Every structure is written in C-alpha cells, then in structure tokens.
Tab-separated table of C-alpha atoms in Angstrom:
chain	number	residue	atom	x	y	z
A	220	MET	CA	94.988	108.259	96.633
A	221	THR	CA	96.500	108.349	93.136
A	222	MET	CA	97.991	105.366	91.275
A	223	ASN	CA	101.459	106.928	91.599
A	224	GLN	CA	101.030	107.196	95.377
A	225	LEU	CA	99.880	103.577	95.570
A	226	LEU	CA	102.900	102.421	93.582
A	227	ARG	CA	105.534	104.491	95.390
A	228	LYS	CA	108.350	102.089	96.262
A	229	SER	CA	105.970	99.269	95.454
A	230	LEU	CA	108.534	96.551	94.768
A	231	SER	CA	112.027	95.608	95.831
A	232	ILE	CA	113.447	92.995	93.465
A	233	ILE	CA	116.183	90.942	95.157
A	234	VAL	CA	118.667	88.835	93.188
A	235	PRO	CA	120.967	86.603	95.308
A	236	ALA	CA	123.973	85.631	93.177
A	237	TYR	CA	126.949	83.318	93.590
A	238	ASP	CA	129.267	82.422	90.702
A	239	ALA	CA	126.478	83.284	88.282
A	240	ALA	CA	128.557	84.956	85.558
A	241	ALA	CA	127.178	82.601	82.908
A	242	PHE	CA	123.572	83.623	83.624
A	243	ILE	CA	123.314	86.901	85.496
A	244	GLU	CA	123.473	89.383	82.610
A	245	PRO	CA	120.296	88.166	80.860
A	246	CYS	CA	118.654	87.847	84.285
A	247	LEU	CA	119.399	91.457	85.256
A	248	ARG	CA	118.573	92.806	81.794
A	249	SER	CA	115.168	91.108	81.977
A	250	ILE	CA	114.535	93.089	85.186
A	251	LEU	CA	116.163	96.390	84.244
A	252	ALA	CA	114.162	96.578	81.001
A	253	GLN	CA	110.992	96.830	83.127
A	254	LEU	CA	112.245	98.889	86.066
A	255	GLU	CA	110.208	102.004	86.883
A	256	PRO	CA	110.811	104.646	89.573
A	257	GLN	CA	108.610	102.732	92.053
A	258	HIS	CA	110.865	99.662	91.750
A	259	ALA	CA	114.290	98.960	93.243
A	260	LEU	CA	116.730	96.234	92.224
A	261	VAL	CA	119.095	94.794	94.852
A	262	VAL	CA	121.806	92.309	93.838
A	263	ILE	CA	123.509	90.381	96.643
A	264	ASP	CA	126.892	89.142	95.413
A	265	ASP	CA	127.527	86.294	97.848
A	266	GLY	CA	131.321	86.137	97.580
A	267	SER	CA	131.399	85.138	93.908
A	268	ARG	CA	134.761	83.924	92.600
A	269	ASP	CA	133.925	84.710	88.988
A	270	ALA	CA	132.855	87.900	87.176
A	271	THR	CA	129.343	88.033	88.695
A	272	GLY	CA	130.017	91.275	90.574
A	273	GLU	CA	131.763	92.943	87.645
A	274	ILE	CA	128.891	92.122	85.285
A	275	ALA	CA	126.404	93.592	87.771
A	276	GLU	CA	128.529	96.746	88.145
A	277	HIS	CA	128.732	97.169	84.375
A	278	LEU	CA	124.946	97.026	84.131
A	279	GLN	CA	124.628	99.401	87.067
A	280	HIS	CA	126.609	101.980	85.078
A	281	GLU	CA	124.657	101.254	81.890
A	282	PHE	CA	121.330	101.745	83.698
A	283	ALA	CA	122.489	104.703	85.795
A	284	HIS	CA	118.935	106.065	86.027
A	285	ALA	CA	117.625	102.962	87.798
A	286	ARG	CA	117.372	102.365	91.527
A	287	PHE	CA	119.969	99.606	91.467
A	288	THR	CA	122.063	98.581	94.472
A	289	ILE	CA	124.818	95.964	94.661
A	290	VAL	CA	125.738	94.480	98.038
A	291	ARG	CA	128.907	92.415	98.226
A	292	GLN	CA	129.528	90.009	101.094
A	293	PRO	CA	131.695	86.978	101.872
A	294	ASN	CA	130.192	83.684	100.740
A	295	HIS	CA	127.649	82.459	103.305
A	296	GLY	CA	125.134	80.673	101.084
A	297	VAL	CA	121.863	81.565	99.415
A	298	ALA	CA	119.827	81.694	102.655
A	299	THR	CA	122.067	84.387	104.141
A	300	ALA	CA	122.086	86.222	100.808
A	301	ARG	CA	118.269	86.270	100.851
A	302	ASN	CA	118.302	87.597	104.421
A	303	GLN	CA	120.745	90.333	103.420
A	304	GLY	CA	118.478	91.226	100.524
A	305	LEU	CA	115.526	91.600	102.871
A	306	ALA	CA	117.599	93.884	105.091
A	307	ALA	CA	118.397	96.089	102.068
A	308	ALA	CA	114.825	96.147	100.710
A	309	ASP	CA	112.665	99.255	101.107
A	310	GLY	CA	109.689	98.389	98.907
A	311	GLU	CA	106.273	97.568	100.303
A	312	TYR	CA	106.456	94.204	98.503
A	313	VAL	CA	109.429	91.927	97.840
A	314	LEU	CA	110.084	89.864	94.713
A	315	PHE	CA	112.979	87.396	94.652
A	316	VAL	CA	114.524	86.461	91.309
A	317	ASP	CA	117.269	83.830	91.207
A	318	ALA	CA	120.367	84.846	89.258
A	319	ASP	CA	119.972	82.089	86.657
A	320	ASP	CA	116.289	82.822	85.959
A	321	LEU	CA	114.525	85.429	83.828
A	322	LEU	CA	111.736	87.887	84.636
A	323	GLU	CA	109.000	87.585	82.044
A	324	PRO	CA	108.287	90.739	79.967
A	325	GLY	CA	105.465	92.749	81.512
A	326	ALA	CA	105.765	90.992	84.875
A	327	LEU	CA	106.400	94.139	86.935
A	328	LEU	CA	103.509	95.971	85.292
A	329	ALA	CA	101.200	93.028	86.036
A	330	LEU	CA	102.374	92.956	89.659
A	331	ASP	CA	101.926	96.724	90.003
A	332	ARG	CA	98.342	96.448	88.777
A	333	ALA	CA	97.546	93.546	91.107
A	334	ILE	CA	99.019	95.424	94.067
A	335	ALA	CA	97.232	98.685	93.272
A	336	THR	CA	93.884	96.961	92.726
A	337	HIS	CA	93.822	94.403	95.535
A	338	ARG	CA	96.479	95.313	98.137
A	339	PRO	CA	96.885	91.647	99.160
A	340	ASP	CA	99.347	90.303	101.702
A	341	VAL	CA	100.831	88.152	98.932
A	342	VAL	CA	100.611	87.886	95.160
A	343	ALA	CA	101.063	84.230	94.130
A	344	CYS	CA	102.270	83.904	90.538
A	345	ASP	CA	102.421	81.229	87.856
A	346	TYR	CA	105.785	80.551	86.220
A	347	ASN	CA	107.494	78.751	83.348
A	348	THR	CA	109.992	75.934	83.662
A	349	TRP	CA	112.787	76.302	81.129
A	350	ARG	CA	115.121	73.485	80.106
A	351	GLN	CA	118.099	73.713	77.799
A	352	ARG	CA	118.407	70.977	75.175
A	353	LYS	CA	121.338	71.420	72.805
A	354	LYS	CA	120.888	74.936	71.392
A	355	LYS	CA	117.151	74.976	71.963
A	356	HIS	CA	115.093	75.487	75.061
A	357	LYS	CA	111.758	74.101	76.121
A	358	CYS	CA	109.258	76.011	78.260
A	359	LYS	CA	106.324	74.626	80.169
A	360	ARG	CA	103.828	76.771	82.024
A	361	MET	CA	103.274	75.848	85.666
A	362	MET	CA	99.951	76.998	87.110
A	363	LEU	CA	99.348	77.294	90.825
A	364	GLY	CA	96.346	75.598	92.382
A	365	TYR	CA	94.404	78.717	93.382
A	366	PRO	CA	91.430	79.995	91.362
A	367	PRO	CA	92.860	82.090	88.489
A	368	ASN	CA	93.096	85.864	89.030
A	369	ALA	CA	91.120	85.511	92.254
A	370	LEU	CA	91.482	87.298	95.591
A	371	LEU	CA	91.266	84.853	98.509
A	372	HIS	CA	90.554	85.793	102.129
A	373	ASP	CA	90.019	82.272	103.504
A	374	GLN	CA	93.323	81.328	105.151
A	375	GLU	CA	92.445	77.633	105.339
A	376	ALA	CA	91.701	77.590	101.598
A	377	ILE	CA	94.989	79.400	100.943
A	378	LEU	CA	97.030	76.908	102.967
A	379	CYS	CA	95.270	73.744	101.776
A	380	SER	CA	95.616	74.824	98.134
A	381	PHE	CA	99.276	75.686	98.682
A	382	PHE	CA	100.144	72.312	100.202
A	383	ALA	CA	98.115	70.482	97.556
A	384	GLY	CA	100.121	72.241	94.833
A	385	ARG	CA	103.510	71.807	96.570
A	386	GLN	CA	105.040	74.820	94.764
A	387	ASN	CA	107.372	76.000	97.529
A	388	TYR	CA	109.332	78.600	95.564
A	389	VAL	CA	109.761	81.952	97.279
A	390	TRP	CA	110.104	83.705	93.901
A	391	ALA	CA	106.561	82.599	92.972
A	392	ASN	CA	105.188	84.531	95.972
A	393	VAL	CA	105.476	88.309	96.205
A	394	PHE	CA	104.920	89.031	99.900
A	395	ARG	CA	104.460	92.324	101.660
A	396	ARG	CA	107.770	93.123	103.325
A	397	GLU	CA	105.821	93.384	106.591
A	398	ILE	CA	104.985	89.661	106.364
A	399	TYR	CA	108.695	88.811	106.406
A	400	GLU	CA	109.099	90.985	109.496
A	401	ARG	CA	106.421	89.059	111.414
A	402	VAL	CA	108.187	85.686	111.425
A	403	ARG	CA	111.184	84.452	113.355
A	404	GLN	CA	114.458	86.092	112.317
A	405	PRO	CA	116.572	85.421	110.358
A	406	VAL	CA	113.809	84.470	107.934
A	407	PHE	CA	115.817	81.983	105.850
A	408	PRO	CA	117.784	79.330	107.833
A	409	PRO	CA	121.511	79.993	107.256
A	410	GLY	CA	123.631	77.146	105.976
A	411	ARG	CA	120.736	75.161	104.528
A	412	VAL	CA	119.704	74.502	100.951
A	413	PHE	CA	115.979	74.392	100.109
A	414	GLU	CA	115.751	77.410	102.374
A	415	ASP	CA	112.428	78.488	100.832
A	416	VAL	CA	110.744	75.119	101.477
A	417	ALA	CA	111.013	75.770	105.204
A	418	VAL	CA	109.826	79.368	104.965
A	419	VAL	CA	107.136	79.961	102.315
A	420	ALA	CA	104.414	78.007	104.125
A	421	ARG	CA	105.118	79.876	107.381
A	422	LEU	CA	104.882	83.214	105.574
A	423	LEU	CA	101.563	82.217	103.997
A	424	ALA	CA	100.227	81.422	107.460
A	425	GLU	CA	100.650	85.134	108.244
A	426	CYS	CA	98.657	86.222	105.198
A	427	ALA	CA	95.020	87.222	105.506
A	428	SER	CA	94.676	87.702	101.741
A	429	LEU	CA	96.210	86.233	98.578
A	430	PHE	CA	95.793	87.294	94.970
A	431	HIS	CA	96.591	84.658	92.356
A	432	LEU	CA	98.191	86.343	89.349
A	433	SER	CA	97.395	83.733	86.748
A	434	ARG	CA	100.219	84.515	84.335
A	435	PRO	CA	103.883	83.484	84.382
A	436	ILE	CA	106.266	86.044	85.852
A	437	ILE	CA	109.435	83.929	86.028
A	438	ASP	CA	111.221	81.655	83.590
A	439	TYR	CA	112.682	79.057	85.966
A	440	ARG	CA	115.768	77.965	84.032
A	441	GLN	CA	116.854	74.425	84.878
A	442	HIS	CA	120.331	73.434	83.753
A	443	PRO	CA	123.026	70.938	84.831
A	444	SER	CA	124.664	73.346	87.303
A	445	SER	CA	121.395	74.173	89.081
A	446	LEU	CA	121.313	73.449	92.813
A	447	LYS	CA	118.388	71.115	92.117
A	448	CYS	CA	120.714	68.925	90.023
A	449	GLN	CA	123.541	68.732	92.583
A	450	VAL	CA	122.448	65.674	94.560
A	451	SER	CA	124.356	64.870	97.765
A	452	SER	CA	123.660	63.529	101.239
A	453	LYS	CA	123.223	67.109	102.472
A	454	TRP	CA	120.859	67.839	99.567
A	455	CYS	CA	118.582	64.965	100.631
A	456	VAL	CA	118.729	65.601	104.377
A	457	ASP	CA	118.250	69.366	104.083
A	458	PHE	CA	115.087	68.910	102.040
A	459	VAL	CA	113.451	66.630	104.599
A	460	TRP	CA	114.800	68.792	107.431
A	461	ALA	CA	112.817	71.630	105.864
A	462	LEU	CA	109.660	69.501	106.182
A	463	ARG	CA	110.385	69.073	109.886
A	464	GLN	CA	110.767	72.861	110.161
A	465	ILE	CA	107.329	73.319	108.609
A	466	ARG	CA	105.846	71.091	111.289
A	467	ASP	CA	107.724	72.897	114.065
A	468	SER	CA	106.498	76.287	112.838
A	469	PHE	CA	102.868	75.173	112.470
A	470	VAL	CA	102.529	73.168	115.676
A	471	ALA	CA	101.754	76.275	117.734
A	472	LEU	CA	99.543	77.928	115.103
A	473	PRO	CA	95.727	77.752	115.302
A	474	VAL	CA	95.275	75.821	112.066
A	475	SER	CA	92.674	73.131	111.458
A	476	ASP	CA	93.136	69.376	111.301
A	477	ALA	CA	92.469	69.633	107.563
A	478	VAL	CA	95.446	71.953	107.094
A	479	ARG	CA	97.648	69.638	109.135
A	480	MET	CA	96.620	66.660	107.016
A	481	HIS	CA	97.464	68.603	103.850
A	482	ILE	CA	100.887	69.407	105.336
A	483	ASP	CA	101.428	65.688	105.946
A	484	VAL	CA	100.320	64.699	102.440
A	485	ALA	CA	102.733	67.228	100.927
A	486	ALA	CA	105.494	65.852	103.169
A	487	CYS	CA	104.727	62.343	101.908
A	488	HIS	CA	105.087	63.409	98.280
A	489	PHE	CA	108.390	65.133	99.022
A	490	TYR	CA	109.639	62.135	101.018
A	491	VAL	CA	109.020	59.788	98.105
A	492	GLY	CA	110.834	62.157	95.753
A	493	ILE	CA	113.871	62.399	98.034
A	494	VAL	CA	114.025	58.634	98.554
A	495	LYS	CA	114.015	58.054	94.792
A	496	THR	CA	116.640	60.750	94.267
A	497	SER	CA	118.859	59.214	96.967
A	498	TYR	CA	119.463	56.227	94.699
A	499	GLN	CA	121.784	58.459	92.667
A	500	LEU	CA	124.217	58.296	95.595
A	501	PRO	CA	126.715	55.457	96.130
A	502	TRP	CA	124.875	52.485	97.656
A	503	ARG	CA	126.327	52.649	101.181
A	504	GLU	CA	125.990	56.441	101.390
A	505	GLY	CA	122.450	56.259	100.044
A	506	ARG	CA	121.447	53.629	102.605
A	507	VAL	CA	122.648	55.858	105.473
A	508	VAL	CA	120.861	58.866	104.020
A	509	ARG	CA	117.601	56.960	103.559
A	510	ALA	CA	117.638	55.987	107.237
A	511	GLN	CA	118.120	59.622	108.250
A	512	VAL	CA	115.481	60.830	105.826
A	513	ARG	CA	112.977	58.235	107.014
A	514	GLN	CA	113.249	59.357	110.636
A	515	LEU	CA	113.095	63.050	109.759
A	516	PHE	CA	110.021	62.401	107.634
A	517	LEU	CA	108.236	60.526	110.431
A	518	ASP	CA	109.131	63.323	112.861
A	519	SER	CA	107.654	65.887	110.460
A	520	LEU	CA	104.140	64.419	110.505
A	521	PHE	CA	101.192	65.625	112.561
A	522	ASN	CA	99.271	62.400	111.903
A	523	HIS	CA	100.206	58.725	111.967
A	524	PRO	CA	101.816	57.827	108.612
A	525	LEU	CA	99.211	55.127	107.908
A	526	ALA	CA	96.431	57.692	108.381
A	527	VAL	CA	98.158	60.018	105.911
A	528	LEU	CA	98.546	57.286	103.311
A	529	ALA	CA	94.926	56.222	103.790
A	530	ALA	CA	93.743	59.817	103.211
A	531	MET	CA	95.745	59.933	99.970
A	532	GLU	CA	94.273	56.618	98.834
A	533	ARG	CA	90.679	57.549	99.719
A	534	GLY	CA	90.936	60.955	98.037
A	535	THR	CA	89.767	62.857	101.118
A	536	VAL	CA	92.242	65.722	100.636
A	537	ILE	CA	92.461	68.457	98.001
A	538	SER	CA	94.450	67.031	95.110
A	539	ARG	CA	95.438	68.135	91.626
A	540	ASP	CA	96.091	64.526	90.589
A	541	HIS	CA	94.496	61.694	92.568
A	542	GLU	CA	96.283	59.015	90.518
A	543	PHE	CA	99.594	60.613	91.453
A	544	ASP	CA	98.529	60.543	95.114
A	545	LEU	CA	97.791	56.817	94.831
A	546	THR	CA	101.202	56.154	93.289
A	547	ALA	CA	102.993	58.234	95.927
A	548	ALA	CA	101.146	56.464	98.755
A	549	SER	CA	102.118	53.073	97.355
A	550	GLN	CA	105.762	54.094	96.978
A	551	ALA	CA	105.823	55.603	100.472
A	552	ARG	CA	104.587	52.319	101.963
A	553	LYS	CA	107.399	50.445	100.197
A	554	ALA	CA	110.054	52.982	101.192
A	555	LEU	CA	108.969	53.017	104.834
A	556	SER	CA	108.967	49.211	104.977
A	557	GLY	CA	112.477	49.011	103.542
A	558	SER	CA	111.329	46.951	100.557
A	559	VAL	CA	114.372	45.409	98.872
A	560	ALA	CA	112.533	45.072	95.560
A	561	PHE	CA	111.586	48.756	95.649
A	562	GLY	CA	115.212	49.691	96.314
A	563	ILE	CA	116.550	47.587	93.460
A	564	MET	CA	113.948	48.955	91.057
A	565	LYS	CA	114.580	52.593	91.973
A	566	SER	CA	118.342	52.150	91.876
A	567	ALA	CA	118.145	50.741	88.359
A	568	SER	CA	115.659	53.419	87.286
A	569	ARG	CA	117.832	56.269	88.565
A	570	ARG	CA	120.965	54.935	86.943
A	571	TRP	CA	119.115	54.593	83.635
A	572	LYS	CA	117.845	58.184	83.853
A	573	MET	CA	121.316	59.489	84.751
A	574	TRP	CA	122.776	57.650	81.734
A	575	GLN	CA	120.117	59.173	79.484
A	576	GLN	CA	120.848	62.668	80.842
A	577	ARG	CA	124.591	62.284	80.268
A	578	LEU	CA	123.935	61.016	76.740
A	579	ALA	CA	121.625	63.961	75.995
A	580	ALA	CA	124.180	66.441	77.360
A	581	ALA	CA	126.951	64.898	75.251
A	582	THR	CA	124.955	65.189	72.039
C-alpha cells in the first residue's frame, strides 16, 4: 500500500465555534495553511451571534481548493457542536481544534507520518499553553506523561499514565473515528461544560494502542473570555460531575485495581482544584457548591477516600510530582473535614489572585 493510499482521508479537523469572531480567523488560517487533499476541515458554527460564520465563509471562498465544510446550527453548547462535528467527519482519524486556539506549523504533517508509520488507535500529542500579557504572549510547552515518541500496546500503562498526567483535553488526543463510534452515543454529554473530561478517559479505554507524538501540535490560548476563566456554580458542579461520569463508565470495564486507584487520585487532584476555585464565588453560593461538590467527589471514588489519600502520601501510584501529591492530599483532608481555617485561607488567597489578575489586565 502506498503512502497516498494510507493517507487518503486521513484526518477530519473539527472546529466547534460560538461567538469566536475575535479568534477564529487566525485559528482557521493556521489549519488551512497545512491542509492537504487527505485532510478535511469542518467548522460547526453553534448559533454564533457575532461574525464567526461570516469569517469562516470568507475563508472558505479564499481557500476554495480545500475540503472545507461549514455547518450552522442553533446554539446548543460545545458538547452538541462536537457531536455534530463527529457526525460530519469522514476521516479515519479526528482532530478537534478549539476556535480560540492555533494549530502549530507542521502539525498535520507530523500526524500524517505518525498515522502512516504506526496506525495507532490514538495519537496523544504535546501542546503549548499560551497566555496573553499586554501586547505580548507567553508560551509554555506541556508534555504528556507517556514515553516520548513511543508506541504503547499496554492498556493499563496507557490508562495509568493518562490519569497520572491529568491532561483531559480531547484536542490533545487524535482518535480513530471508529473509537468514537464504539462508546455510548451521543459521545459528548449535551448541556455540560468540561465535556471532554467525562469522555477522553472512556475513549482511551477502547484503545489497544497509543502513539505519543512528543511535539506540540496545539497552542492552547488562555485569555479572560475562555470558558476556563468563567467560574460559576455550574462550572464547579459540572467538573466534578464529569469525574462521577468517569467512574460510572469504568465500573463495568475489566480494568485493574491499579487503574481504579489512579482514577481516584486524579479525582482527588481535580476536587482540590475545584474547591479552591469555588472561593471565587460569593460566600453563601460557594458554601452550597462545596457541599454539592464534596458529595459528587465521594460518589466518584472506587476506593475509600482515606485509602486514596494514603496512596498519594506513600507514593504508591505513578506520579509526575510526588510533592504535589502530598500537598493535594493534605488539602483534600482539610476540604473534606470542612476546616474553617482552610476556608478562610483559600478565600483570602483567591481574592488576592483575582485582584492581581484584574490589575494585570488593567495595565
């Protein structure tokens, strides 16, 4: 079989977009500059109220030679937009790119080579985080926890490394389209944010092979209007709800006790992060949310919480930073016990950080 045959319709690149006029042109140009005949770009305009759709149409005319489809739908949220993108995809593999991010130069060529050489169920990719500061931007490379440029066939190693790294971004994982078709439909839970947190782990559980492409393919652009920065009660609850969904999807799977402990340790880290973030909310609202989050977290665990914290403290799980595990375990104990001192400290810390962020944005 020739390289051209291997790469025929190799990749569908899906861009869900809602009110992304400020970002979508550089995003799409970063993709279109690399698009080859074996690639297809699908933009899902999720009921945008701004010029998102018009900008995409202008680029569609400019790049008339490209396989470039625009699907317009009423606003139903990013999860439904992702599902619609999957329905429109015809490539053997699927790459998601968020409308405010950039595809790194050479990324599609690197993915094509990895696919042609290894034919894995998923290509897991490093990425850059990108933060705007005044007129400058700062990039930091984020490396996944798998061996670099390695092909893995051990599913337990794949899952334990994934949960140890806690990088739950769907755009960092280029799955075979067939893998999406194996799981419960619709793939992404409609109406929820953090829709990929609930899904990526379940998709990896269907993968018999993973190739780690140890180079950044995405510039993950973080800015004040990012979903990650829009903290609310729903934001907090949806994140921990996603952890419960991971447990529900894995409970019937034949995974080892080691994998289940790694799931619990990851849940503990996320729980601590959500509790700390909840102190950005008004005090009464935050207190209600923390009670909900606590119960959802406890319901998401396979093991007793004290056993999970003990494993983190003893260092008996795969970890990229044991000191961070110790800190998270200590904070989880305080959060679960309802420590007043912990609450006061985190409330003051969050308010100080929010003040610093507002000051930085103003200058």
